[in-house]
mmCIF file of C-alpha atoms in Angstrom:
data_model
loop_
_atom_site.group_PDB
_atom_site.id
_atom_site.type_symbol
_atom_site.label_atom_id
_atom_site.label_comp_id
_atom_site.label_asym_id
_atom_site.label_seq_id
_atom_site.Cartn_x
_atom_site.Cartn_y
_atom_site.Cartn_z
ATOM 1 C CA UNK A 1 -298.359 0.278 178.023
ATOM 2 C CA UNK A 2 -298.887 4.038 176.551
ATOM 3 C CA UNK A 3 -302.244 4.969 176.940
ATOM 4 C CA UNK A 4 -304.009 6.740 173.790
ATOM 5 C CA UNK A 5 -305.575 10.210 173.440
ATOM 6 C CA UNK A 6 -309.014 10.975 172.961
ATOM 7 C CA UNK A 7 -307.493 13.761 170.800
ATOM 8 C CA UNK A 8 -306.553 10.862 168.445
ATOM 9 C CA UNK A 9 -309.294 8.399 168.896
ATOM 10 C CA UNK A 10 -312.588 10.428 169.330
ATOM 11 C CA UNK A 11 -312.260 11.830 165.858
ATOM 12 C CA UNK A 12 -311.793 8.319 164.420
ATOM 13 C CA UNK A 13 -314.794 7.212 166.552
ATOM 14 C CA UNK A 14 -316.998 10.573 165.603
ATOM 15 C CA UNK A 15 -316.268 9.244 161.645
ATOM 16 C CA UNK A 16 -317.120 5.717 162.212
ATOM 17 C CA UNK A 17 -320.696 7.259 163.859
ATOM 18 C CA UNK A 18 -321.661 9.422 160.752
ATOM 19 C CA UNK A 19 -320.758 6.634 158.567
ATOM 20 C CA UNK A 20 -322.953 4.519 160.023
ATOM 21 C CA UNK A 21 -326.011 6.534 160.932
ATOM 22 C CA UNK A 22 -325.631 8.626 158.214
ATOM 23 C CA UNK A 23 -328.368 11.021 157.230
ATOM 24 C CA UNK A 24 -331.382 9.390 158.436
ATOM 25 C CA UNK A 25 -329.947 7.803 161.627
ATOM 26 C CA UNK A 26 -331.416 4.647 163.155
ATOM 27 C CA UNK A 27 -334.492 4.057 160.707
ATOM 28 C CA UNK A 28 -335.432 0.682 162.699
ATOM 29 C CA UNK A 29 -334.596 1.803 166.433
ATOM 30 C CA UNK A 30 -336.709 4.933 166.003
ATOM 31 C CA UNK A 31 -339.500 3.222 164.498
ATOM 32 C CA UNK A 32 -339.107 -0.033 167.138
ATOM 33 C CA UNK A 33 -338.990 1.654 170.568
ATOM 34 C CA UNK A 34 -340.440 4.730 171.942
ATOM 35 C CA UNK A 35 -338.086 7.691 172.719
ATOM 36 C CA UNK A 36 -338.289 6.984 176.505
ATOM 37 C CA UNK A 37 -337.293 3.548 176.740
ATOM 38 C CA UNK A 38 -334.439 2.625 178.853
ATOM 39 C CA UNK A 39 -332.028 -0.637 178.985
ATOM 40 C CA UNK A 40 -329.398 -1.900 180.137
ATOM 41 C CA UNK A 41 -326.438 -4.249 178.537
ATOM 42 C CA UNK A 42 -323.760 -6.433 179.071
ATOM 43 C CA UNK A 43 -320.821 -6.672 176.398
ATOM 44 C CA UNK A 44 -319.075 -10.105 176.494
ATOM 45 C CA UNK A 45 -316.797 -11.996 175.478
ATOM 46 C CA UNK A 46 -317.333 -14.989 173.398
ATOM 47 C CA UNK A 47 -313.721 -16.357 172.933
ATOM 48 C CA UNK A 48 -310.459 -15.884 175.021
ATOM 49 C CA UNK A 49 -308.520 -13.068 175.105
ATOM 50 C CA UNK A 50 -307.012 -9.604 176.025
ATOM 51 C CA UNK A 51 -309.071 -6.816 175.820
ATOM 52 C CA UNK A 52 -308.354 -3.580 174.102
ATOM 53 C CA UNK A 53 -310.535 -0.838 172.441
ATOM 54 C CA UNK A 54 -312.989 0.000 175.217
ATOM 55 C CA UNK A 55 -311.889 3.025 175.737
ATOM 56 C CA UNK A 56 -313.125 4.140 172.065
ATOM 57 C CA UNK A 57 -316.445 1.807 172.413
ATOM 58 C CA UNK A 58 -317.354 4.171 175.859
ATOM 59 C CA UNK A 59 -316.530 6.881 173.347
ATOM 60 C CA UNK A 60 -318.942 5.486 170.790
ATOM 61 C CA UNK A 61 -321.682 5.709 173.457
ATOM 62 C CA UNK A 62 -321.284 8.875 174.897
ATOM 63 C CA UNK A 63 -320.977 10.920 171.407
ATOM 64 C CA UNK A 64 -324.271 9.212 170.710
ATOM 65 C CA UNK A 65 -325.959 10.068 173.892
ATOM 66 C CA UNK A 66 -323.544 11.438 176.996
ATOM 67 C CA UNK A 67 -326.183 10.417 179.253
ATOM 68 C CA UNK A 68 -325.644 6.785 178.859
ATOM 69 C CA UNK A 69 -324.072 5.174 181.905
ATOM 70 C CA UNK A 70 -320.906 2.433 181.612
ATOM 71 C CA UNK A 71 -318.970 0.435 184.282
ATOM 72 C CA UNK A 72 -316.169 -1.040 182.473
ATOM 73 C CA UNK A 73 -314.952 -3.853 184.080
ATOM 74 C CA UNK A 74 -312.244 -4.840 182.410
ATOM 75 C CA UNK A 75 -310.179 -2.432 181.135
ATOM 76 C CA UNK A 76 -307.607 -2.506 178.671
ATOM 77 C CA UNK A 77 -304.619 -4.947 178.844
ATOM 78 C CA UNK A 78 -307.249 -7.482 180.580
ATOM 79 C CA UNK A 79 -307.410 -10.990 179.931
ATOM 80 C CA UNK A 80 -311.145 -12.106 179.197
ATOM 81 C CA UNK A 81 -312.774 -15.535 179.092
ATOM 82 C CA UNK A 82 -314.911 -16.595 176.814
ATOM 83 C CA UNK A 83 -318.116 -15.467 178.408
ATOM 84 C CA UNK A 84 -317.094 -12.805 180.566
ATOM 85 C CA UNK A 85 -318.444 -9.533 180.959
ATOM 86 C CA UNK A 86 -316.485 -6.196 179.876
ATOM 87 C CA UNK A 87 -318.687 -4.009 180.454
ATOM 88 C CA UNK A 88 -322.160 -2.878 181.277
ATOM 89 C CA UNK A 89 -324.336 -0.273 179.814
ATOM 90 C CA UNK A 90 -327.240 1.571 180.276
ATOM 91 C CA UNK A 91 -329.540 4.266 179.357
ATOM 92 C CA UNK A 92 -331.176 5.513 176.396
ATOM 93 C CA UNK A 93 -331.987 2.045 174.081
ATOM 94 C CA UNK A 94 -332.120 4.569 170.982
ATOM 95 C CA UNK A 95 -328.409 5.747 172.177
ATOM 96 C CA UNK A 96 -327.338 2.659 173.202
ATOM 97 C CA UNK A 97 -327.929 0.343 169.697
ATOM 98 C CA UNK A 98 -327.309 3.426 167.320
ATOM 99 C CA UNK A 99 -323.677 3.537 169.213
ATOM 100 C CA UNK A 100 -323.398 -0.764 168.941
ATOM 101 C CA UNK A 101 -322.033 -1.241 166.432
ATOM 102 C CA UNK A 102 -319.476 1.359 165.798
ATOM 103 C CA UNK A 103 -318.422 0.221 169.364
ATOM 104 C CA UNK A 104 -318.046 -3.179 169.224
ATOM 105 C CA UNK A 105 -316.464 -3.055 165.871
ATOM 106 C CA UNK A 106 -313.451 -1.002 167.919
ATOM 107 C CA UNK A 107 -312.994 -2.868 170.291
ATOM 108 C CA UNK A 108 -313.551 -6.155 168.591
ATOM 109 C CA UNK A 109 -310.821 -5.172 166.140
ATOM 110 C CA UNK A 110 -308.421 -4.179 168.751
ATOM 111 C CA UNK A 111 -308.771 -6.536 170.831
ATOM 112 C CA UNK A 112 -307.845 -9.445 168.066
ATOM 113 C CA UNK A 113 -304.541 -7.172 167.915
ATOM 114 C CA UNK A 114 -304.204 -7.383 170.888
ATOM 115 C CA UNK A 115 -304.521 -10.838 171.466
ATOM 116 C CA UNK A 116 -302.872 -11.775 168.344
ATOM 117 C CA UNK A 117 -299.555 -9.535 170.080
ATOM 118 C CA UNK A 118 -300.052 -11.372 173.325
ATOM 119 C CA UNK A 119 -299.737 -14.683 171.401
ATOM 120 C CA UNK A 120 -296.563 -13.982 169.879
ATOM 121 C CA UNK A 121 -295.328 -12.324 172.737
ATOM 122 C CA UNK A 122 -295.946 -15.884 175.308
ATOM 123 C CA UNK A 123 -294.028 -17.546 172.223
ATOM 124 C CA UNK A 124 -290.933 -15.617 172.865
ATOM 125 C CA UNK A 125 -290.706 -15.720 176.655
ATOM 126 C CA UNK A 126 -286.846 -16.424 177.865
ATOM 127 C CA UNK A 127 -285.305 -14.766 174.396
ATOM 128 C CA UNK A 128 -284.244 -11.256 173.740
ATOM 129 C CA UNK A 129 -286.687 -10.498 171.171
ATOM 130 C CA UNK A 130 -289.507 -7.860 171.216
ATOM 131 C CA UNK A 131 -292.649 -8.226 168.830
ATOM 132 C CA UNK A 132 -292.756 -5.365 166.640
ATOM 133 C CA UNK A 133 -295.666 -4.270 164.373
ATOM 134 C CA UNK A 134 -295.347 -2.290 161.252
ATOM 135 C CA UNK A 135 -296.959 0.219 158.889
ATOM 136 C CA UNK A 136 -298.870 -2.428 157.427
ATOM 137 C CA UNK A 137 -301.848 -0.580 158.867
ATOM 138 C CA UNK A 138 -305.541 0.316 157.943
ATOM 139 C CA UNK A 139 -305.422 4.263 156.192
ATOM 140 C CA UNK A 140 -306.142 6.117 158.976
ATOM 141 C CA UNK A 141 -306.116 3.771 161.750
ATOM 142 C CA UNK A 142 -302.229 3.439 162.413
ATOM 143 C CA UNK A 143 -302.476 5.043 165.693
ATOM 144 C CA UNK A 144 -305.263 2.829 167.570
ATOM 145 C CA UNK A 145 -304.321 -0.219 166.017
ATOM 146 C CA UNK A 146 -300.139 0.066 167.134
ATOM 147 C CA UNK A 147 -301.511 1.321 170.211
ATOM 148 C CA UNK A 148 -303.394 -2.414 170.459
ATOM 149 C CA UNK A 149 -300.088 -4.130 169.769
ATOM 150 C CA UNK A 150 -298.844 -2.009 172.938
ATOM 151 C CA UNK A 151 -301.519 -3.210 174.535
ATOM 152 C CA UNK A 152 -300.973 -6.551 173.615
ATOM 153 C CA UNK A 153 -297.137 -6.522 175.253
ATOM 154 C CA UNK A 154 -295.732 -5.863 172.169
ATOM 155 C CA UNK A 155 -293.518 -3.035 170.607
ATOM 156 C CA UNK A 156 -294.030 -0.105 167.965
ATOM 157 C CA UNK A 157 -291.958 -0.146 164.462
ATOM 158 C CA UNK A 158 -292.508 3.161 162.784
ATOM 159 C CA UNK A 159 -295.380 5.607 162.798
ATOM 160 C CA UNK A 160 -294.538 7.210 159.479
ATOM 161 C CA UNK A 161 -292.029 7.726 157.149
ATOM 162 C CA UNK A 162 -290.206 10.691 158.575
ATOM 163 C CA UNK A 163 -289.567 8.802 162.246
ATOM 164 C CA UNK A 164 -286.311 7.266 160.624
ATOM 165 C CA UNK A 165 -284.477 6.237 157.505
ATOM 166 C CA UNK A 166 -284.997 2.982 156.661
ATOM 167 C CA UNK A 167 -283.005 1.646 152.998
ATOM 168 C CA UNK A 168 -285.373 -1.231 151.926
ATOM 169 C CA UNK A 169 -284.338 -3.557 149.077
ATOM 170 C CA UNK A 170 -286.149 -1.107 146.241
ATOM 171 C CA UNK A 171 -284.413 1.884 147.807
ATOM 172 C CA UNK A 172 -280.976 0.176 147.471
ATOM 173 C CA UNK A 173 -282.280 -0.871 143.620
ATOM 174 C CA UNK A 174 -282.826 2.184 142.767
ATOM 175 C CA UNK A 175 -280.152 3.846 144.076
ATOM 176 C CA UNK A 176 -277.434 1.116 142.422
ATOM 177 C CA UNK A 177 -276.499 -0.418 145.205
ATOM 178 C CA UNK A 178 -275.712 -0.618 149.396
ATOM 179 C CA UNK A 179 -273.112 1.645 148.987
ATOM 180 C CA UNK A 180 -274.419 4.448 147.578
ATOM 181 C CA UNK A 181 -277.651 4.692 149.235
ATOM 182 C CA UNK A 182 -276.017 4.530 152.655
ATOM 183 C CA UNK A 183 -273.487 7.308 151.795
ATOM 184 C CA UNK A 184 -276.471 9.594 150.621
ATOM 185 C CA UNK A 185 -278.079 8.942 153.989
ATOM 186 C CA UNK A 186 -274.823 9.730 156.087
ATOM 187 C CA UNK A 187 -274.276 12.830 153.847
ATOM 188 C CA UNK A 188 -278.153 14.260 154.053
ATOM 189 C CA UNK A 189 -279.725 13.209 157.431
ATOM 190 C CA UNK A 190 -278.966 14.639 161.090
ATOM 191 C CA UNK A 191 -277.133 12.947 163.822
ATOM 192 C CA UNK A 192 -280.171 12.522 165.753
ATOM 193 C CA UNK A 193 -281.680 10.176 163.004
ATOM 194 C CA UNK A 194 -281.503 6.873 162.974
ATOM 195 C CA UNK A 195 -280.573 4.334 160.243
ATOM 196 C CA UNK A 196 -281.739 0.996 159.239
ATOM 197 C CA UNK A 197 -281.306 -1.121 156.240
ATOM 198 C CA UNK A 198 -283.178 -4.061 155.055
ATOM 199 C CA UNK A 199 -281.083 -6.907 154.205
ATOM 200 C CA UNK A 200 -281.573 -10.557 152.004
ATOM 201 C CA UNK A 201 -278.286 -12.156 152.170
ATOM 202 C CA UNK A 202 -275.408 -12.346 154.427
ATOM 203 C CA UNK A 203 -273.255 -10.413 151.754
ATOM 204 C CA UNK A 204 -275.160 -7.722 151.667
ATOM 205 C CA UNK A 205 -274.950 -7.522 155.576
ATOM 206 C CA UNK A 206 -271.182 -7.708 155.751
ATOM 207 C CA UNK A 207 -271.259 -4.521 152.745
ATOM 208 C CA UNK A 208 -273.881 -3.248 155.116
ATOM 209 C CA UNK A 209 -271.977 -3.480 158.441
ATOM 210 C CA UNK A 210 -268.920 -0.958 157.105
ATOM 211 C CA UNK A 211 -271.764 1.871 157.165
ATOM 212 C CA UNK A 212 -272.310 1.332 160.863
ATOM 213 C CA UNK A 213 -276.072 1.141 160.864
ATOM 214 C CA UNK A 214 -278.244 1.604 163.582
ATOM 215 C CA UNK A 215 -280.070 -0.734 162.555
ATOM 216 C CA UNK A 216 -280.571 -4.165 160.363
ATOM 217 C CA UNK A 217 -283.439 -5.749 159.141
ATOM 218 C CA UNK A 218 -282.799 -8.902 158.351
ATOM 219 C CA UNK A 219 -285.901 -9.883 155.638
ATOM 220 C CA UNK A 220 -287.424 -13.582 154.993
ATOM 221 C CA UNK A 221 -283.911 -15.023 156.447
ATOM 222 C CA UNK A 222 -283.596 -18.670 158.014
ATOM 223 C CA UNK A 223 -282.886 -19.448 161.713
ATOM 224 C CA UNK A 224 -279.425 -20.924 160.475
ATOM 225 C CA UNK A 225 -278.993 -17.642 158.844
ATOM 226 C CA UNK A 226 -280.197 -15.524 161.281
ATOM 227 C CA UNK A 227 -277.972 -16.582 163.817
ATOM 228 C CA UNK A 228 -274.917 -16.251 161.317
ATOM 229 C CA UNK A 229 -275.796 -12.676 161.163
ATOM 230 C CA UNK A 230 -275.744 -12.353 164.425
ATOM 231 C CA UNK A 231 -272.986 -13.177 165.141
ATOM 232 C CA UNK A 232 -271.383 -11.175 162.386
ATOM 233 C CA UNK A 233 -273.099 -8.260 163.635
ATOM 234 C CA UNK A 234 -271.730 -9.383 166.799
ATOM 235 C CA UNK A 235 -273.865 -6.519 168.578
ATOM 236 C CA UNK A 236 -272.926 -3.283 166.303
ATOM 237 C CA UNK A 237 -276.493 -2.661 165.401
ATOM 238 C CA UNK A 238 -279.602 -3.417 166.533
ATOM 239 C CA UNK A 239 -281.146 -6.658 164.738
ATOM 240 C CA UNK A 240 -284.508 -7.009 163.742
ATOM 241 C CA UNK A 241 -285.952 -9.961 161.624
ATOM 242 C CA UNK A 242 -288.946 -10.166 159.464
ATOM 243 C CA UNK A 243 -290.945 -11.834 156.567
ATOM 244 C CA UNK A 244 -293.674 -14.668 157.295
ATOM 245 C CA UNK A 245 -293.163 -14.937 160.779
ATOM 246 C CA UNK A 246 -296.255 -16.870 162.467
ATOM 247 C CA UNK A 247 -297.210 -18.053 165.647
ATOM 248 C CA UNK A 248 -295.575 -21.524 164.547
ATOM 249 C CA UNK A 249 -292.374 -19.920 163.307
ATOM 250 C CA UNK A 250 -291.981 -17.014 165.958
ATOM 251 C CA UNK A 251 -289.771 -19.377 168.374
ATOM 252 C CA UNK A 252 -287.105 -20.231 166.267
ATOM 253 C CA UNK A 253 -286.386 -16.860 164.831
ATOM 254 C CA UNK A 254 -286.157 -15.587 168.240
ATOM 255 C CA UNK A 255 -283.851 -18.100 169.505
ATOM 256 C CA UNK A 256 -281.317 -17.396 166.862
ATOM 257 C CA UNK A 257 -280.447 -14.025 169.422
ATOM 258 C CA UNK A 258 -282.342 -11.287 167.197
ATOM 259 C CA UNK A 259 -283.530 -8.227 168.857
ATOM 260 C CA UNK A 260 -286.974 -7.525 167.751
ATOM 261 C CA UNK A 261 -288.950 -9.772 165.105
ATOM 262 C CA UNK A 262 -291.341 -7.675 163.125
ATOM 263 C CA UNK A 263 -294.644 -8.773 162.369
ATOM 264 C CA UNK A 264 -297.358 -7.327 159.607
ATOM 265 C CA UNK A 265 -300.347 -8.897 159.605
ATOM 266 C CA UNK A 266 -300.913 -8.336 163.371
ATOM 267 C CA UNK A 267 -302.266 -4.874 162.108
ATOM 268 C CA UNK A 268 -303.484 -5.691 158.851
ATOM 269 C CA UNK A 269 -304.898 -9.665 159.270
ATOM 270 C CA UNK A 270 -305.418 -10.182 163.121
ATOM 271 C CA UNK A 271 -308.619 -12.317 163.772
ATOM 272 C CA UNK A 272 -311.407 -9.554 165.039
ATOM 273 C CA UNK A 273 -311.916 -11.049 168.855
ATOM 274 C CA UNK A 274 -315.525 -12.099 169.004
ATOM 275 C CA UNK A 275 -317.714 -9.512 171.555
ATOM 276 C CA UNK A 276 -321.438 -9.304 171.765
ATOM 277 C CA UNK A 277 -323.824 -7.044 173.405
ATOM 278 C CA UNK A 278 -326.386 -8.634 175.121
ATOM 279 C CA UNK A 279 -329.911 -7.569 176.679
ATOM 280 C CA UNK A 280 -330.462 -7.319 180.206
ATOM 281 C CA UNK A 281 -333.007 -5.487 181.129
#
């Protein structure tokens, strides 16, 4: 598991802040409780799971008030049980519940990636295939949220669009056909760039296949189908299958020998893992 730069998260975090304290800050904390009063806090867990994110929720804290004091005790990549403690907190209580939610929301989000990966990822045990996200991402979030899905045992698809060609289905439309769009790659890109082509139907793969791809996607295909094309490919590319794959359907798609099985929504429709902060003292 990569870890992730502050250089990339504490600007993300810093947004999130501003949005939510705006102008004004914390009308009802600064009216509540006096300027001196301390506390302390426990963030929990209130379902199973594996945690990731609290790296940017200490962030939260400290860009609200550095003097605030947290013992993480969990870190990320850390199963949690449903009432277990993360982390505790103390310090300013001004600092510590204008930073709440903006933390929790991080690392609530992340972790449900994070679990979400780590669900898929048990489902494939003893096959080849890797669970792969995709840029099916929140604007602006792409980074923390694929680096949940690391964190989560699975593996990254691309960052952006200029990390590799990829020829989806409206590229190849567009273009008139397999042919020509893979000849336009081979004549314009460098030989240090990869290729990848998505593909519905087992003719198109064997057009595919005389192109020498990198890469195939293989796109809404059935197990009976998916191991047909592998076996055509007969390991000339790497093969990579995707389109409605769920924590129901993940086994069978990996048992028909594919390499990595893409997956959307674990970036864009993961269930937000359930953490509260609690009072102590």
């Amino acid at each position: 598991m990569n870890s992730i730069s502050p250089l990339i998260f504490e600007p993300l975090v810093r947004t999130a802040l501003l949005e939510d304290l705006g102008q004004g800050g914390d009308l009802t904390t600064n009216a509540v409780l006096p300027k001196d009063q301390h506390a302390m806090v426990v963030l929990a867990a209130r379902q199973d799971g594996i945690i990731a994110g609290i790296t940017l929720a200490c962030c939260a804290f400290h860009l609200v008030d550095p003097s605030i004091k947290i013992d993480v005790l969990l870190p990320d990549g850390q199963r949690v049980s449903k009432g277990q403690l993360i982390a505790t907190v103390s310090g300013s209580a001004i600092g510590i519940l204008a930073a709440e939610r903006t933390a929790l929301n991080f690392l609530g989000q992340l972790s449900g990636i994070a679990t979400a990966t780590a669900g898929l990822v048990d489902a494939v045990k003893g096959y080849r295939a890797r669970i792969s996200c995709t840029r099916k991402t929140t604007p602006g979030l792409r980074a923390i949220e694929k680096y949940a899905v690391r964190v989560g045992g699975g593996s990254n698809h691309r960052f952006g669009l200029g990390d590799a060609i990829l020829i989806k289905d409206n590229h190849i439309a567009i273009a008139g056909g397999i042919e020509t769009a893979m000849l336009r790659v081979r004549a314009s890109v460098g030989h240090m760039v990869k290729m990848e082509i998505e593909i519905d139907t087992l003719d198109q793969l064997e057009e595919a296949l005389r192109f020498r791809p990198d890469a195939v996607l293989l796109d809404n295909m059935a197990p009976e189908d998916l191991r047909k094309a592998v076996e055509m490919i007969a390991g000339r590319a790497i093969i990579e299958a995707s389109g409605g794959v769920t924590l129901e359907t993940v086994t069978p798609v990996a048992a028909a020998g594919v390499d990595i099985i893409s997956v959307g929504w674990l970036t864009h429709s993961a269930p937000v893992l359930d953490i509260g902060m609690d009072f102590r003292w």
